[in-house]
mmCIF file of C-alpha atoms and ligand atoms in Angstrom:
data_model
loop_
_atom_site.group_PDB
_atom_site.id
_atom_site.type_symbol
_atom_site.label_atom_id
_atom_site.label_comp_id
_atom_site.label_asym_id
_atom_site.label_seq_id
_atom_site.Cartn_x
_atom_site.Cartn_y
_atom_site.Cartn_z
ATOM 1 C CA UNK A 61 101.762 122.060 162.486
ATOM 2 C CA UNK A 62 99.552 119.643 160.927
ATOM 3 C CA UNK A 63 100.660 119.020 157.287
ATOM 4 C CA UNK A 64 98.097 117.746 155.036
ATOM 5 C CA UNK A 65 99.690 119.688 151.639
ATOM 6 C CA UNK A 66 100.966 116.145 150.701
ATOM 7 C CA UNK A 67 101.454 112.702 151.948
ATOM 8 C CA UNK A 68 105.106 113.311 150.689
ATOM 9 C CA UNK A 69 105.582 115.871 153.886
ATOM 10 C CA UNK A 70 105.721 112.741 156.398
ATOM 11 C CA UNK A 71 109.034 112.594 158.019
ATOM 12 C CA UNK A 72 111.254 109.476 158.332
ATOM 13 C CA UNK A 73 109.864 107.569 161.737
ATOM 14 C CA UNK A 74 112.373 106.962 164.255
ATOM 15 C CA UNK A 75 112.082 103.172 163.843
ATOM 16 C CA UNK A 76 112.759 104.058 160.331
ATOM 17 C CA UNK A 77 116.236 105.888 160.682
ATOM 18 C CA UNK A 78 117.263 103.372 163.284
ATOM 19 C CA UNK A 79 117.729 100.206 160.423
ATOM 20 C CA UNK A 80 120.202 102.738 158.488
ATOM 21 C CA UNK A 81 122.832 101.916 160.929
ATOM 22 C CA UNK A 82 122.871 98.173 160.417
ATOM 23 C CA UNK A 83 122.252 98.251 156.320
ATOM 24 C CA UNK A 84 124.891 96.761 154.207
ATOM 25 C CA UNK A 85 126.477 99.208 151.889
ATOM 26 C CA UNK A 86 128.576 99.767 148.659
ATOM 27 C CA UNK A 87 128.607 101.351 144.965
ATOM 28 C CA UNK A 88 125.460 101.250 143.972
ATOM 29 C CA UNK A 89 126.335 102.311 140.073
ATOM 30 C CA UNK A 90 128.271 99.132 140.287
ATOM 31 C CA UNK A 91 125.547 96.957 141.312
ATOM 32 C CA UNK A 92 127.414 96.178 144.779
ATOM 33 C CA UNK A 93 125.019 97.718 147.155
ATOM 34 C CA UNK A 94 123.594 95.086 148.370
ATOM 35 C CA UNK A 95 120.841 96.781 150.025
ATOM 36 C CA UNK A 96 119.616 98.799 146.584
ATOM 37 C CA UNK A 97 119.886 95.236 145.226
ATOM 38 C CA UNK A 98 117.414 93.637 147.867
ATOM 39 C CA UNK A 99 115.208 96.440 147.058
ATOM 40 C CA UNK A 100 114.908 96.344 143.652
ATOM 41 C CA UNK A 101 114.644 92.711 143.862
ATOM 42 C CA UNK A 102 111.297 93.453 145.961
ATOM 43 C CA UNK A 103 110.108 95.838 143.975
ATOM 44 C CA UNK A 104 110.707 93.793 141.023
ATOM 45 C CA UNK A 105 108.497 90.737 142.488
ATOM 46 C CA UNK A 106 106.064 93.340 143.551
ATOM 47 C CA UNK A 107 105.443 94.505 140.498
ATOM 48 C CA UNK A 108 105.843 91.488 138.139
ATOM 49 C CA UNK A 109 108.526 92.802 136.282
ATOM 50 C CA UNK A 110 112.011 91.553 134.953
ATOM 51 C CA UNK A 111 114.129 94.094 136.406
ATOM 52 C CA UNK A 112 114.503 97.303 138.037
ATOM 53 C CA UNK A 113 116.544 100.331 139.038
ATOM 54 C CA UNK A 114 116.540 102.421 141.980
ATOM 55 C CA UNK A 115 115.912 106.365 141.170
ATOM 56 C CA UNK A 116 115.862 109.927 143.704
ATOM 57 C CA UNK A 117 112.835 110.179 142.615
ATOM 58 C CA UNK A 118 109.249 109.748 141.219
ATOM 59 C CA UNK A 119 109.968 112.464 138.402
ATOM 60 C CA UNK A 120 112.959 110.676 137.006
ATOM 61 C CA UNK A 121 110.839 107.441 136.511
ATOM 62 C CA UNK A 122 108.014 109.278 134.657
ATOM 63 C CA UNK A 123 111.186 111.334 132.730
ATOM 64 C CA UNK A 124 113.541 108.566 131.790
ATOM 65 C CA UNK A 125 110.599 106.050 131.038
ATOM 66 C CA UNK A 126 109.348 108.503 128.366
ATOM 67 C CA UNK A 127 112.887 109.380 126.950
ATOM 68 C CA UNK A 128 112.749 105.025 126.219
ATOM 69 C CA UNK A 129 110.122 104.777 124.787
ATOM 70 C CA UNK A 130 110.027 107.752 122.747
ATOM 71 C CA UNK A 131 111.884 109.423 119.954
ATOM 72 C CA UNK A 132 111.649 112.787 119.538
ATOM 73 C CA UNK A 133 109.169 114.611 118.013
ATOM 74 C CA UNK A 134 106.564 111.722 119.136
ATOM 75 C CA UNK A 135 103.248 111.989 120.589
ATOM 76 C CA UNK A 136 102.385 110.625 124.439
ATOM 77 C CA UNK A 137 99.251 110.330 125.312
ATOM 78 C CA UNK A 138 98.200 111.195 128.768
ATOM 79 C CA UNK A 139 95.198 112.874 131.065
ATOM 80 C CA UNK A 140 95.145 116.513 131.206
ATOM 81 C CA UNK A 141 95.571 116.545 134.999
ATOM 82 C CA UNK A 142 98.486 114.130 134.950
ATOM 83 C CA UNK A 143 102.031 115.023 136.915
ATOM 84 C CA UNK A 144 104.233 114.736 133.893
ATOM 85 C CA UNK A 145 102.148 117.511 132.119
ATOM 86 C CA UNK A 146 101.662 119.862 135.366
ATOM 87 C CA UNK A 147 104.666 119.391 137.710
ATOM 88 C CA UNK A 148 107.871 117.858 135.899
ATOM 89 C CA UNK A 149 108.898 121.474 134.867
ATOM 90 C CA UNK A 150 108.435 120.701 131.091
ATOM 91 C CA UNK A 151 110.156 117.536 131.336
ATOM 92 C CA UNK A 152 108.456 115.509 127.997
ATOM 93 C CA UNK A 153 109.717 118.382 126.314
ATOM 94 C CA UNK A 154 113.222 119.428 127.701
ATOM 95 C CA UNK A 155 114.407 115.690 128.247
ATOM 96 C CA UNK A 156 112.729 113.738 125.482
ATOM 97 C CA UNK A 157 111.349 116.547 122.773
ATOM 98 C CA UNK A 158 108.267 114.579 122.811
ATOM 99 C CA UNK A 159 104.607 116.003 122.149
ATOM 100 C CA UNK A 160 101.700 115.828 124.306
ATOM 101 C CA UNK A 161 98.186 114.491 123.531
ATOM 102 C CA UNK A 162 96.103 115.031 126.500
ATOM 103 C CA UNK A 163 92.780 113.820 127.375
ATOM 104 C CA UNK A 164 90.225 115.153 129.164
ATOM 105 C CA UNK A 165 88.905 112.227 131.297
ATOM 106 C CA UNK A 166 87.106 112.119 134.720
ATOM 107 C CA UNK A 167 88.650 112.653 137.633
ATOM 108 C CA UNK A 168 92.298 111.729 135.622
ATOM 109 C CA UNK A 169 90.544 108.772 134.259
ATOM 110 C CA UNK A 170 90.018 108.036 130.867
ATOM 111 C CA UNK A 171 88.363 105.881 128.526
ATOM 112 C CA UNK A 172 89.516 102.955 125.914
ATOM 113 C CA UNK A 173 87.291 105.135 123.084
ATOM 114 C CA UNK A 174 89.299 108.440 123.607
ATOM 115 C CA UNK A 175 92.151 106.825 123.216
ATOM 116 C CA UNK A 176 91.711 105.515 120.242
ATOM 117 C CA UNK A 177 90.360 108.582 118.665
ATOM 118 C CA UNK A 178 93.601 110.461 119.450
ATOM 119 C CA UNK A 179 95.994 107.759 117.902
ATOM 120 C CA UNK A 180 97.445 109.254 114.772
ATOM 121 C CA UNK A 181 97.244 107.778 111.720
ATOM 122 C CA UNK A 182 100.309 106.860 109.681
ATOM 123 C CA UNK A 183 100.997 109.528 108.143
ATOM 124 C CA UNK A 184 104.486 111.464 107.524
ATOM 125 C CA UNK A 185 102.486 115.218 108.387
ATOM 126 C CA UNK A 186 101.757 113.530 111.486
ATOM 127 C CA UNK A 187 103.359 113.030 114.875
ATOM 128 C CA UNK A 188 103.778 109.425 115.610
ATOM 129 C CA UNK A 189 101.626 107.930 118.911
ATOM 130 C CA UNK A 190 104.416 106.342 120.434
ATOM 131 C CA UNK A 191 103.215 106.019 124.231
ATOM 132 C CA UNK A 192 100.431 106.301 126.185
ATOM 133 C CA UNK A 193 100.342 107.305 129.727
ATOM 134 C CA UNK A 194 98.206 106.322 133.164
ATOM 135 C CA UNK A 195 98.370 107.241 136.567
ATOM 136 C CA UNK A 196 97.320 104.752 138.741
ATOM 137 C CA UNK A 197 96.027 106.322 141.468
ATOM 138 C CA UNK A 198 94.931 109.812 139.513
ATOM 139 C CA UNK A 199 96.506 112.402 141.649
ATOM 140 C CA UNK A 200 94.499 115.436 140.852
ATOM 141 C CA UNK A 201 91.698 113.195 140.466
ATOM 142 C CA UNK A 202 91.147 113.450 144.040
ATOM 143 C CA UNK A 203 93.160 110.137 144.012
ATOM 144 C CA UNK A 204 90.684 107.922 141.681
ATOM 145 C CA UNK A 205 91.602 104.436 141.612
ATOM 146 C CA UNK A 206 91.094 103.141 137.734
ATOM 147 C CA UNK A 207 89.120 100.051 137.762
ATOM 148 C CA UNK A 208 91.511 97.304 136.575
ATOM 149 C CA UNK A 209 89.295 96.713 133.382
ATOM 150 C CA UNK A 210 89.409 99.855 132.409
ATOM 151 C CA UNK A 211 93.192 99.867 132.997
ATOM 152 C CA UNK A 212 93.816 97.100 131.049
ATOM 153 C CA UNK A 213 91.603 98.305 128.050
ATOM 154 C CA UNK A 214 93.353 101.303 127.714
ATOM 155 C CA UNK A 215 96.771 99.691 128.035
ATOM 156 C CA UNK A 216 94.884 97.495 125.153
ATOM 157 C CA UNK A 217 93.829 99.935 122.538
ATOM 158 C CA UNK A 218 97.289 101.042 122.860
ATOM 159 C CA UNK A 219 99.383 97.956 122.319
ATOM 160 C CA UNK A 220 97.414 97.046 119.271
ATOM 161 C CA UNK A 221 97.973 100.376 117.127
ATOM 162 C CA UNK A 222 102.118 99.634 118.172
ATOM 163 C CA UNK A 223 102.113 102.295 121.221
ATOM 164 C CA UNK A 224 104.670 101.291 124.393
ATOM 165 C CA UNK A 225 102.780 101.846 127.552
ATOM 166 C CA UNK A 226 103.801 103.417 131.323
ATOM 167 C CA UNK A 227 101.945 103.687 134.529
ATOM 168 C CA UNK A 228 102.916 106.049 136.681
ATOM 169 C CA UNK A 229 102.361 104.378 139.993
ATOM 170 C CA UNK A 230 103.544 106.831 142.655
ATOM 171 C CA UNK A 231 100.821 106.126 145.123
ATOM 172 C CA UNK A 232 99.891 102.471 143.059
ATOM 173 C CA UNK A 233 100.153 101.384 146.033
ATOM 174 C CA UNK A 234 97.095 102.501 147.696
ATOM 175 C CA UNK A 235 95.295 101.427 145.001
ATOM 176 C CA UNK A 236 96.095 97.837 145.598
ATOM 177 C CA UNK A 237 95.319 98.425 149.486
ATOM 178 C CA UNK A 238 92.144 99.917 148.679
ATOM 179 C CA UNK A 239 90.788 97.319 146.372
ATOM 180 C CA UNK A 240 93.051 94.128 146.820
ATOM 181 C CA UNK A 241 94.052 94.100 143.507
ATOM 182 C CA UNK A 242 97.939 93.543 143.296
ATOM 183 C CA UNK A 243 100.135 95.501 142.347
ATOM 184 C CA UNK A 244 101.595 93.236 139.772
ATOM 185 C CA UNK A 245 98.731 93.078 138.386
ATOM 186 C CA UNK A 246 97.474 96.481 137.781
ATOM 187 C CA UNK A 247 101.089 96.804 136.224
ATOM 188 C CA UNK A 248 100.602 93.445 133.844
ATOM 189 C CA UNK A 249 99.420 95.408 131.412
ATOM 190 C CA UNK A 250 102.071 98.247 131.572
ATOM 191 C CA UNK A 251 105.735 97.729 129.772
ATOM 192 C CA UNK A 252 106.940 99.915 132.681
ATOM 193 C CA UNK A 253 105.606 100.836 136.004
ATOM 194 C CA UNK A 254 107.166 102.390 139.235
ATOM 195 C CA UNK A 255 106.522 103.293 143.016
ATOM 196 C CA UNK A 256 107.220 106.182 144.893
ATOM 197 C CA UNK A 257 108.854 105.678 148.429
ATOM 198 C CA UNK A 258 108.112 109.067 149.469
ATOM 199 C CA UNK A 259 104.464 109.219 148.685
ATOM 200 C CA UNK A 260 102.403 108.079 151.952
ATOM 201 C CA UNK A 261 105.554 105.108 152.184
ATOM 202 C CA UNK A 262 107.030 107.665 154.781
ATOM 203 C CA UNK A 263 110.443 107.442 152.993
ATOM 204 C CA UNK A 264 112.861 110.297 153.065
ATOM 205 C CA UNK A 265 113.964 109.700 149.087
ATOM 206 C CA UNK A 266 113.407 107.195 146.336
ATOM 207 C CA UNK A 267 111.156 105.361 143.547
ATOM 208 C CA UNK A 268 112.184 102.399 141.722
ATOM 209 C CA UNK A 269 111.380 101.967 138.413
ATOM 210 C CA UNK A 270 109.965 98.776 137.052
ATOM 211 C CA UNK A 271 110.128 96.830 132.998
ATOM 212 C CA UNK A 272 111.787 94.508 131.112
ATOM 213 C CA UNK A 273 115.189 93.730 131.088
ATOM 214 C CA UNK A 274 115.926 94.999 127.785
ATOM 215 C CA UNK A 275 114.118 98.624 128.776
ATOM 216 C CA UNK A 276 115.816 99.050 132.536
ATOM 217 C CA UNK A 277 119.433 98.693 131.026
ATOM 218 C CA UNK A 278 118.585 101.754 128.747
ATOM 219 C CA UNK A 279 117.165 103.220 131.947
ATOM 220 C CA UNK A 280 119.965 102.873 133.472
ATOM 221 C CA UNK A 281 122.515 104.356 130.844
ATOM 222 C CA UNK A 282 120.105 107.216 131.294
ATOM 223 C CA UNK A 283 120.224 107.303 134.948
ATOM 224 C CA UNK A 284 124.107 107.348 134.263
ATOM 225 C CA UNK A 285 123.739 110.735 132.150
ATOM 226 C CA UNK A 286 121.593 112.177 134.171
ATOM 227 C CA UNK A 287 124.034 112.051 136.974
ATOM 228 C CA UNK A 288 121.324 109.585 139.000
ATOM 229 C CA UNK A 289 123.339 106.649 139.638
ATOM 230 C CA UNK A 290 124.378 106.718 143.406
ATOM 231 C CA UNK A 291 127.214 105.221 145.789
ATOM 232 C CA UNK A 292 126.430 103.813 149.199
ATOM 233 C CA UNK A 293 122.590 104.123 148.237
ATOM 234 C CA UNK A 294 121.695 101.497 150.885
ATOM 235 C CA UNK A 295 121.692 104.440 153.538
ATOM 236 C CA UNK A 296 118.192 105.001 151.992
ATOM 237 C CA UNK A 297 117.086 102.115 150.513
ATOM 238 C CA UNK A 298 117.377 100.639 153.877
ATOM 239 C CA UNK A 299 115.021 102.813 154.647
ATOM 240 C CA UNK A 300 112.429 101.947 151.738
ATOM 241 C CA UNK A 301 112.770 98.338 152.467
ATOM 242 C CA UNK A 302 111.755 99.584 155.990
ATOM 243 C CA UNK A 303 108.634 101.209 154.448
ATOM 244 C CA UNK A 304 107.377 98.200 152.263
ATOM 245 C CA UNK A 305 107.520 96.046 155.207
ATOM 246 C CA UNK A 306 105.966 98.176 157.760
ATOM 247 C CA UNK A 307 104.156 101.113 155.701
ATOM 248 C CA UNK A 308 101.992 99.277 153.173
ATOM 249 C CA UNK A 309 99.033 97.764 155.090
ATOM 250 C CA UNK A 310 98.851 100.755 156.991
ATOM 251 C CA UNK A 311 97.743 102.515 154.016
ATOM 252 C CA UNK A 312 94.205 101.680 155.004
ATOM 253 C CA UNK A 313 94.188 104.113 157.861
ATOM 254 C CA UNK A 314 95.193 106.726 155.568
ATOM 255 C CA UNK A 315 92.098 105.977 153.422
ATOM 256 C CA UNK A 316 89.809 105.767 156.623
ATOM 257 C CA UNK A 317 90.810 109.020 157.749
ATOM 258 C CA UNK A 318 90.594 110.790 153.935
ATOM 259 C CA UNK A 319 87.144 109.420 153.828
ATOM 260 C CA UNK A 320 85.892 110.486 157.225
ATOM 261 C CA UNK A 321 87.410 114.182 156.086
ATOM 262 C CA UNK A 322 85.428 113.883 152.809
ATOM 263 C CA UNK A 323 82.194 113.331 154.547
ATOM 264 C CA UNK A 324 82.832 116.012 156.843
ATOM 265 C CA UNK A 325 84.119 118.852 154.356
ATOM 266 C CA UNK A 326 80.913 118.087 152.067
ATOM 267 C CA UNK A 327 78.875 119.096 155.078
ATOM 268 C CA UNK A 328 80.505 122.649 155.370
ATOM 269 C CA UNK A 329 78.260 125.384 153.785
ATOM 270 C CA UNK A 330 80.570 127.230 151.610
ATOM 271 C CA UNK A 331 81.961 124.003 149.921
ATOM 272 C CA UNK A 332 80.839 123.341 146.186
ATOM 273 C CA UNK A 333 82.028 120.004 145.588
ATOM 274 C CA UNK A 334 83.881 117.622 147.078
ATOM 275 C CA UNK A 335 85.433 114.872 144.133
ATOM 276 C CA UNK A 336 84.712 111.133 145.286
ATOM 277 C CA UNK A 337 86.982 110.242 147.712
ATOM 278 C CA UNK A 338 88.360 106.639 146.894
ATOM 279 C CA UNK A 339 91.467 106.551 148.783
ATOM 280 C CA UNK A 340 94.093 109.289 151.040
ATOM 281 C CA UNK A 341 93.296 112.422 149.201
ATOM 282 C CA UNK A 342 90.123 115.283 149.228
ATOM 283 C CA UNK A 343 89.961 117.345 146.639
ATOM 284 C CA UNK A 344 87.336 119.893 147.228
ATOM 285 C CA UNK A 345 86.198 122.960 145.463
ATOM 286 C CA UNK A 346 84.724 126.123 147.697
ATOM 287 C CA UNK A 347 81.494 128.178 147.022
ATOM 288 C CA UNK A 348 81.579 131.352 145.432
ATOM 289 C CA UNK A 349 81.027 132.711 148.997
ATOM 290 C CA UNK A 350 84.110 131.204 150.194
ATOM 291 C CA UNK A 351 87.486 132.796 150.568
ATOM 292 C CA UNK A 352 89.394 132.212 147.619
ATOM 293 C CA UNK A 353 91.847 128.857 148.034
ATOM 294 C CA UNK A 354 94.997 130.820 148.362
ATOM 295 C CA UNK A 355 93.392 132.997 151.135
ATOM 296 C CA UNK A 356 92.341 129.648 152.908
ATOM 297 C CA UNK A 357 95.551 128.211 152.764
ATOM 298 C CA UNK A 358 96.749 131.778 154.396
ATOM 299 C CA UNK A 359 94.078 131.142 156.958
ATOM 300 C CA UNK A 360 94.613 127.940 158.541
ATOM 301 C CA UNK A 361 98.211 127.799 157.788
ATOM 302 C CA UNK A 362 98.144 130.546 160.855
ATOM 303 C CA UNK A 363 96.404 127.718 162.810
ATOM 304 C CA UNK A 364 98.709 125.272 162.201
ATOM 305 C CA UNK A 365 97.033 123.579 159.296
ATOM 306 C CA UNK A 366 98.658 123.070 156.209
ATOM 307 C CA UNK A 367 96.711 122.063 152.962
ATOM 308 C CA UNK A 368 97.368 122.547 149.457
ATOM 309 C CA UNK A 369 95.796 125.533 146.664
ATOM 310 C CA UNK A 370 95.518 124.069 143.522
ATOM 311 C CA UNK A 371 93.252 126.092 141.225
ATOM 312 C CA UNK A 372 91.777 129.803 142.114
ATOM 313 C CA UNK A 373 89.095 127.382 144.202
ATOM 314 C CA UNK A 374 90.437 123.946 144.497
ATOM 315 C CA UNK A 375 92.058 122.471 147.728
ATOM 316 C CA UNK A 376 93.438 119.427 148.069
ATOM 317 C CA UNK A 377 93.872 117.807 151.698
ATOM 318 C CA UNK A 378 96.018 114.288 151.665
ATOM 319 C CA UNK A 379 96.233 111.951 154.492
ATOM 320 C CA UNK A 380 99.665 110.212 155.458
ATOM 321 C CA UNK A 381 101.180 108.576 158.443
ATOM 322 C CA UNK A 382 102.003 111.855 160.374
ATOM 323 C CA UNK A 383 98.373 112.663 160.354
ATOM 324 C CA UNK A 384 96.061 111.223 162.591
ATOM 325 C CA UNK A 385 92.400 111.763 163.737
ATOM 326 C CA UNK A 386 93.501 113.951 166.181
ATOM 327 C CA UNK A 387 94.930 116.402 163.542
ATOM 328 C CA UNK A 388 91.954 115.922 161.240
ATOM 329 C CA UNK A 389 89.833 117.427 164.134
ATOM 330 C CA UNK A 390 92.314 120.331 164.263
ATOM 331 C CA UNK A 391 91.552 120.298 160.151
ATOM 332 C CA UNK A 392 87.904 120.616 160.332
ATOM 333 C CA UNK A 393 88.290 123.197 163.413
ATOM 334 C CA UNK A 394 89.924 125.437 160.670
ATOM 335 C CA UNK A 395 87.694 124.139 158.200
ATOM 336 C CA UNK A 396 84.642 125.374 159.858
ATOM 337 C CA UNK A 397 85.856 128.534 160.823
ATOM 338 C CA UNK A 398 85.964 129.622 157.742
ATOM 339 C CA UNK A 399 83.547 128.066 155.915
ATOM 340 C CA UNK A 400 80.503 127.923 158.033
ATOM 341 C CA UNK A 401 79.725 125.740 160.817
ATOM 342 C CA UNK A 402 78.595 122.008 159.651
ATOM 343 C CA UNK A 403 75.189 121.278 158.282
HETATM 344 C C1 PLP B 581 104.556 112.995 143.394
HETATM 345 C C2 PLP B 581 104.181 112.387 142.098
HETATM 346 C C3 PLP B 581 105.149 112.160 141.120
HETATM 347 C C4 PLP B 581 106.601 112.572 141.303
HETATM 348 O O1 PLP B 581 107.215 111.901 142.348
HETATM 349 P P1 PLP B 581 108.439 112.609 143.128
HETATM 350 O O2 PLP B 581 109.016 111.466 143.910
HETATM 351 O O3 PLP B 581 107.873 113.687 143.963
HETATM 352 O O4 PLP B 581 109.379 113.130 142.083
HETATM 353 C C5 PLP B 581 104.742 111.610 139.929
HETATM 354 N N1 PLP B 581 103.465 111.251 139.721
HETATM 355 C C6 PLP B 581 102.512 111.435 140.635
HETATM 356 C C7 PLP B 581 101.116 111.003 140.344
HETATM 357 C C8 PLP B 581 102.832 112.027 141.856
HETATM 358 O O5 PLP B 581 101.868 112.247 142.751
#
């Protein structure tokens, strides 16, 4: 099977799992896993923030950021397309009783003008704009890399009417590979930030979440609740550690290969549109010819091809580290198949 549904799919390498054997361990909800430690310590340089904490997962660092810097009945501001709206199972609202405010931007991007035409005005009928939201890169924006300015200015606009601000960084990092912007600095702008080890890092489980030291001991008294805080976490942070050191750079080849795809799949005849490709992920929408995208899933997942339906048209295709050329041929095999030979 090749498995392009997500770059979260890519399995632990063997290199990987062998470091877990030699990592230092101990109660991690006690600060005395010294692995966890050296990670967040990383992550915390990596990101230019204070301090940090070690989550299970992306979801929690979008979910407890938001329950900080909100109260209920608030208003977060975010893009339409964004994760914490479409695939946190109603999170803003379950967790935090917060309202949402989303914009319709391009490709998940959005501008400094939109968001200041949706911050409220004072006003006790009114819910109060207490955060805004970014996701650096945009996901279902066919993975759109804001350009720092734009970043910043939005962050900007933001700050100055009193709003906290968040970016969602689960694949951040390719963003920084792409354009050698830091990481840090994309973030500089953000009170909190976080990276996902399990998004194109190859890591079996973890994010760690990024802010001030003031905000991360709230996050973790909320980690604490939520029944996040871990033992001998070191079993996978070792394994993250592994992943900054030997997954980063390699990003690039993801983003070579996701761009090569891109070319190719706009060349097929029953493909509409393909979204700019900027760095591992193809979003492409199919001709009313086409088979539907659930159909085409159907279809190539009996080749061995695994991609992703999202929308009655849309399919996404994201490259990873247990994808190579050699499966992207086997990709555009199925590809063609089904949607005409290449023009
Ligand atoms: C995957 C993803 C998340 C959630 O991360 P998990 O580790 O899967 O919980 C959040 N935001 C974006 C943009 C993502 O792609």
């Amino acid at each position: 099977m090749y498995d392009f549904y997500s770059d979260a799919k890519s399995k632990p390498t063997t290199e990987m799992r062998r470091v877990v054997l030699d990592c230092v361990v101990g109660d991690e909800q006690k600060d005395e896993d010294p692995t966890t430690s050296e990670l967040c310590s990383r992550v915390a340089e990596l990101l230019g923030k204070e301090a940090t904490v070690f989550l299970p997962s992306g979801t929690m660092c979008n979910e407890i950021a938001i329950k900080v810097h909100t109260s209920p009945g608030d208003e977060v501001i975010c893009e339409q397309s964004c994760h914490l709206i479409n695939f946190e199972s109603g999170g803003p609202s379950a967790i935090s009783g917060v309202m949402i405010r989303a914009l319709h931007g391009e490709n998940g991007i959005f501008t400094a003008d939109q968001v200041r035409a949706s911050i409220r005005l004072d006003s006790r009928y009114m819910p109060r704009s207490a955060l805004l939201c970014a996701e650096q890169t945009a996901n279902m924006g066919g993975g759109a890399i804001w350009p720092l300015e734009q970043l910043d200015e939005v962050a900007g606009v933001a700050k100055e009417a009193g709003l906290t601000t968040h970016l969602d960084g689960a694949r951040l990092l390719n963003a920084a590979i792409k354009t050698g912007t830091s990481a840090a600095r994309y973030a500089q702008n953000y009170d909190s930030a976080w990276i996902d080890f399990t998004k194109g890092l190859g890591a079996p489980i973890g994010a760690v979440l990024a802010g001030s030291r003031e905000f991360i001991a709230e996050a973790w008294r909320l980690k604490q609740r939520l029944g996040g805080a871990m033992r001998q976490s070191g079993i996978v942070a070792s394994m993250c550690l592994y992943a900054l050191d030997n997954h980063v750079a390699r990003l690039a080849n993801d983003h070579e290969l996701a761009s090569s795809l891109g070319r190719d799949i706009a060349n097929l005849p029953r493909v509409d549109k393909v979204l700019p490709v900027q760095t591992n992920i193809v979003i492409f929408d199919l001709a009313d010819d086409a088979p539907t995208a659930a159909e085409l899933v159907d279809r190539l997942q009996a080749e061995g091809v695994l991609v992703g339906a999202f929308g009655a048209r849309r399919i996404r295709v994201v490259t990873h580290l247990d994808v190579n050329p050699e499966a992207g041929e086997a990709l555009m095999w199925g590809l063609s198949k089904y949607l005409g030979a290449p023009r």
